[in-house]
XYZ file of N, CA and C in Angstrom:
294
model
N -7.867 -4.777 20.528
C -8.376 -4.537 19.096
C -7.376 -3.259 18.824
N -6.672 -2.912 17.750
C -6.032 -1.834 17.455
C -6.699 -0.759 16.217
N -7.137 0.291 16.097
C -7.663 0.837 15.125
C -6.938 2.056 14.684
N -6.772 2.579 13.458
C -6.188 3.596 12.958
C -7.587 4.633 12.611
N -7.590 5.822 13.409
C -8.858 6.642 13.202
C -8.174 7.971 12.493
N -8.608 8.715 11.616
C -8.450 9.575 10.846
C -9.516 10.772 10.984
N -9.357 11.830 11.437
C -10.721 12.767 11.137
C -10.366 13.524 10.392
N -11.380 14.153 9.562
C -11.205 14.720 8.481
C -12.836 15.913 8.729
N -11.942 17.117 8.668
C -13.251 18.111 8.520
C -13.987 18.504 7.626
N -15.091 18.458 7.512
C -15.795 18.449 6.410
C -15.750 20.295 5.971
N -15.238 20.121 4.871
C -15.200 21.570 4.123
C -16.489 22.705 4.156
N -17.759 21.939 4.199
C -18.872 22.568 3.887
C -19.628 23.040 5.294
N -18.808 22.491 6.513
C -19.302 23.168 7.857
C -18.042 23.959 8.436
N -18.184 25.384 8.718
C -17.373 26.110 9.579
C -16.895 25.768 10.676
N -17.843 25.021 11.639
C -17.182 24.389 12.950
C -16.263 23.531 12.847
N -16.126 22.480 11.534
C -15.215 21.557 11.667
C -14.186 22.553 11.095
N -13.910 23.349 10.240
C -13.054 23.847 9.868
C -12.315 24.681 10.890
N -13.159 25.108 11.571
C -12.565 26.177 13.095
C -11.479 25.091 13.878
N -12.426 24.282 14.240
C -11.691 22.861 15.410
C -10.317 22.683 14.409
N -10.615 22.387 13.159
C -9.482 21.926 12.365
C -7.700 22.475 12.326
N -8.227 23.698 12.984
C -7.315 24.936 12.638
C -6.576 24.873 14.270
N -7.206 24.079 15.053
C -6.769 24.524 16.567
C -5.062 23.783 16.653
N -4.191 24.353 17.272
C -2.853 23.918 17.236
C -2.640 22.743 18.454
N -3.279 22.805 19.641
C -3.460 21.980 20.778
C -5.168 21.819 21.331
N -5.259 20.374 21.437
C -6.162 20.038 22.162
C -5.801 19.345 23.679
N -6.318 20.019 24.461
C -5.791 19.342 25.887
C -6.595 18.331 26.867
N -7.748 17.654 25.820
C -7.861 16.740 26.280
C -7.014 15.256 25.914
N -6.229 15.740 25.131
C -5.993 14.677 24.135
C -4.911 13.498 25.165
N -4.273 14.871 26.538
C -3.403 13.904 27.042
C -4.274 12.915 27.999
N -5.573 13.013 28.211
C -6.405 12.210 28.947
C -6.613 10.482 28.348
N -6.453 10.863 27.025
C -6.728 9.770 26.423
C -5.365 8.802 26.185
N -4.411 9.625 26.198
C -2.798 8.871 26.018
C -2.569 8.172 27.377
N -2.901 8.992 28.550
C -2.662 8.647 29.968
C -3.199 7.440 30.214
N -4.866 7.120 29.597
C -5.297 6.108 30.058
C -5.020 4.811 29.377
N -4.322 5.024 28.439
C -3.491 4.200 27.522
C -4.441 3.600 26.464
N -5.399 4.118 26.309
C -6.515 3.781 25.404
C -5.679 4.176 24.271
N -5.401 5.640 23.981
C -4.775 6.288 22.468
C -3.367 6.045 22.894
N -2.888 4.978 21.798
C -1.417 4.868 22.037
C -0.724 5.830 20.998
N -1.451 6.404 20.174
C -0.771 7.785 19.461
C -1.829 8.784 19.030
N -1.422 10.019 19.083
C -2.474 11.002 18.501
C -1.536 11.962 17.826
N -1.804 12.194 16.601
C -0.958 13.179 15.699
C -1.794 14.161 15.183
N -1.771 15.539 15.670
C -2.865 16.456 15.550
C -2.459 16.815 13.572
N -3.017 17.333 13.288
C -2.488 17.981 11.781
C -3.329 19.235 11.922
N -2.688 19.998 11.640
C -3.320 21.592 12.064
C -3.932 21.833 10.841
N -5.412 22.444 10.918
C -6.001 22.550 9.738
C -6.750 21.147 8.881
N -6.276 20.145 9.806
C -6.775 19.124 8.759
C -7.277 17.601 9.624
N -7.258 18.105 10.958
C -8.064 17.022 11.981
C -7.229 16.369 12.337
N -7.250 15.251 13.009
C -6.452 14.262 14.097
C -6.023 12.913 13.171
N -4.953 12.353 13.635
C -4.746 10.665 13.102
C -4.414 9.933 14.306
N -5.127 9.271 15.020
C -5.009 8.584 16.046
C -4.843 7.010 16.031
N -4.396 6.276 16.928
C -4.258 4.939 16.894
C -4.764 4.371 18.164
N -5.773 3.878 18.570
C -6.308 3.242 19.554
C -6.080 1.894 19.687
N -6.115 1.699 21.206
C -5.912 0.235 21.762
C -7.154 0.094 22.653
N -8.344 -0.604 21.720
C -9.584 -1.047 22.922
C -9.937 -2.537 22.483
N -10.668 -3.116 23.224
C -11.468 -4.227 23.568
C -12.550 -4.431 22.630
N -12.776 -3.529 21.898
C -13.822 -4.063 20.923
C -14.499 -2.944 20.058
N -15.212 -2.835 19.065
C -16.183 -2.180 18.029
C -16.889 -1.214 19.044
N -17.668 -1.877 20.113
C -18.151 -0.885 20.968
C -17.763 0.167 21.600
N -16.200 -0.398 22.281
C -16.047 1.171 22.914
C -15.324 1.996 22.005
N -14.664 1.834 21.159
C -14.234 2.340 19.907
C -15.416 3.189 19.583
N -16.694 2.973 19.499
C -17.617 3.718 18.709
C -17.924 4.803 20.081
N -17.675 4.159 21.315
C -18.397 5.257 22.306
C -17.328 6.365 22.092
N -16.111 6.111 22.196
C -15.083 7.076 21.906
C -15.121 8.188 21.284
N -15.431 7.515 19.958
C -15.609 8.201 18.468
C -17.223 9.342 19.046
N -17.956 8.781 19.536
C -19.132 9.620 19.614
C -18.742 10.866 20.642
N -17.777 10.330 21.471
C -17.247 11.539 22.644
C -16.061 12.570 21.833
N -15.743 12.120 20.780
C -14.766 13.128 19.885
C -15.502 13.631 19.231
N -16.871 13.203 18.625
C -17.503 14.201 17.897
C -18.164 15.770 18.396
N -18.175 15.195 19.984
C -18.536 16.488 20.519
C -17.346 17.505 20.591
N -16.487 17.086 20.478
C -15.125 17.580 20.501
C -14.264 18.296 19.461
N -14.125 17.186 18.403
C -13.664 17.699 16.880
C -14.965 17.032 16.141
N -15.408 18.417 15.922
C -16.482 17.931 14.817
C -16.033 17.862 13.467
N -15.951 16.349 12.788
C -15.581 15.915 11.743
C -15.746 14.799 11.312
N -15.776 14.311 9.879
C -16.084 12.968 9.531
C -14.943 11.855 9.905
N -15.218 10.965 10.482
C -14.140 10.006 11.146
C -13.847 8.774 10.110
N -12.941 8.477 9.973
C -12.516 7.152 9.037
C -11.805 6.073 10.064
N -12.281 4.805 9.815
C -11.368 4.076 11.213
C -11.227 2.845 10.308
N -9.986 2.170 10.785
C -9.197 1.095 9.901
C -8.734 0.389 10.977
N -8.935 -1.346 10.958
C -8.222 -1.858 11.774
C -6.865 -2.107 11.643
N -6.007 -2.025 12.552
C -4.438 -2.288 12.438
C -4.251 -4.024 12.986
N -3.186 -4.033 11.924
C -2.622 -5.567 12.717
C -0.926 -5.060 13.046
N -0.215 -4.015 12.681
C 1.093 -4.303 12.946
C 1.248 -2.306 13.432
N 0.954 -2.335 14.860
C 1.100 -0.971 15.382
C 2.928 -0.553 15.165
N 3.891 -1.080 15.243
C 5.186 -0.598 14.607
C 5.421 -0.072 13.509
N 4.727 -0.692 12.490
C 4.762 -0.275 10.832
C 3.879 1.055 10.845
N 2.583 0.922 11.601
C 1.989 1.985 11.860
C 2.425 3.492 11.836
N 3.011 3.380 13.045
C 3.565 4.037 13.891
C 4.520 4.979 13.109
N 5.403 3.939 12.572
C 6.413 4.705 11.468
C 6.119 5.409 10.172
N 5.414 4.921 9.916
C 4.706 5.502 8.557
C 3.868 6.629 9.280
N 3.018 6.733 9.977
C 2.596 8.164 10.451
C 3.849 9.164 11.007
N 4.629 8.810 11.390
C 5.780 9.488 11.874
C 6.311 10.399 10.683
N 6.611 9.273 9.868
C 7.209 10.235 8.530
C 6.374 10.678 7.992
N 5.193 11.004 7.988
C 4.027 11.505 7.034
C 3.788 12.828 8.021
N 3.925 12.832 9.216
C 4.099 14.149 10.124
C 5.611 14.884 9.733
N 6.651 14.305 9.400
C 7.756 14.965 9.292
C 8.100 15.705 8.085
N 7.039 14.791 7.116
C 7.413 15.271 5.861
C 6.440 16.595 5.899
N 5.470 16.376 6.516
C 4.737 17.657 6.212
C 4.831 18.848 7.245
N 5.560 19.051 7.754
C 6.457 19.933 8.351
C 7.477 20.971 7.624
């Protein structure tokens, strides 16, 4: 199953905002190397957008619990049907924001 996960720092929590300002998270490479995370787009100051390929909701829930320790934020999760279309959309949004 594919899921789009968007982390959004909570403005009322200083730890969320501080984490969102980081430009590089070294743990990202491990998620990509494992094949679980197909794409990760850090949005400096605004959190992370990621596409996960997992066997089910329980696996995604476990990963997001791990992420909650690393990225203090609120997470939005959406099921995906077309990875290529989603990847193109996210890439165009990242390019437009630079």
